Amino acid sequence: MRVNVTVNGEPRRADNVWEGESLLYVLRERLGLPGAKNACEQGECGSCTVYLDGVPACACLVAAGQAEGREVVTVEGLADGDELDPVQEAFVERGAVQCGFCTPGLLVAAHDLIERNPEPSDVEIREALAGNLCRCTGYEKILDAVRDAAAKKAVR
């Protein structure tokens, strides 16, 4: 099967996709976008979170055929060319990136939160990131980064 999808603003096509193939596999292996990570393959860890038609989704749970004709934004698409999104900048500046496996999903989830709620409380940040598991950071630096990103976006 052929899957036509817009990824990070560009029309893309994947050929010879088999019926059970996930959107995550297509993004990583067929389209060369390794940002979203393959961890649990059950939608439990959040490392594969992408935007699907503007809504965060675990790409491991989306059949590739379900993405036909739709728009996907990956962690790579959050940046504007060489200019990182404030969420990406804040994660780097605050040391919220350690092994990096959870980072793409956390970035998409944090980006979504700040787009919906430019001044989130700590409780709202924790709730928004609850579907993303991190085994390295202890979350405090991640929370700091989200707070900083929200402040940066407010200034822009």
Phi, psi and omega in degrees: 000151176255138178239123176253125184213150174265121182240122180052039176087357182245134175295132180228157180223136175239126180258159177058037178281130178273159189305321184269006183288139181272159173301322178302314179298316180299314180300311186285309191268328183262328183253358174070033178246089186278006184302304178294131186262151179257106182240282188270336184056024180226007179073020184262336188257337178081000185291345181255016184297130175226167170273132173239110186052042175083003181241130178300136180213148174280113184296339179289339182262355181261121175293140183306320180298334178290342180272354180309124176074008184255174181251130179239135172238123179261177178302327177297330183277356178288327180287155175252090186067237179272354182269115180293150172293151178306328178294316179296315178302314183296322179297319178292310184297325183269359180069031181278000179252118176245267179289335176090354185292320181276343191304313181302315179294319177297320179297315180295316180297317179293318177301314180299315179303310185292328176295321181279327186219094185295344179229067183287145174281169177299321179296317179294322177296311180301318180295317181295329182263002186301333180274007182241118182265135175233132181254000185250318196270336187079004173074339185299316179293329177294314178299317177301317181296319180294319177301313179297318181297318178298318179295319179296317181295326180295327181283328184288000000 
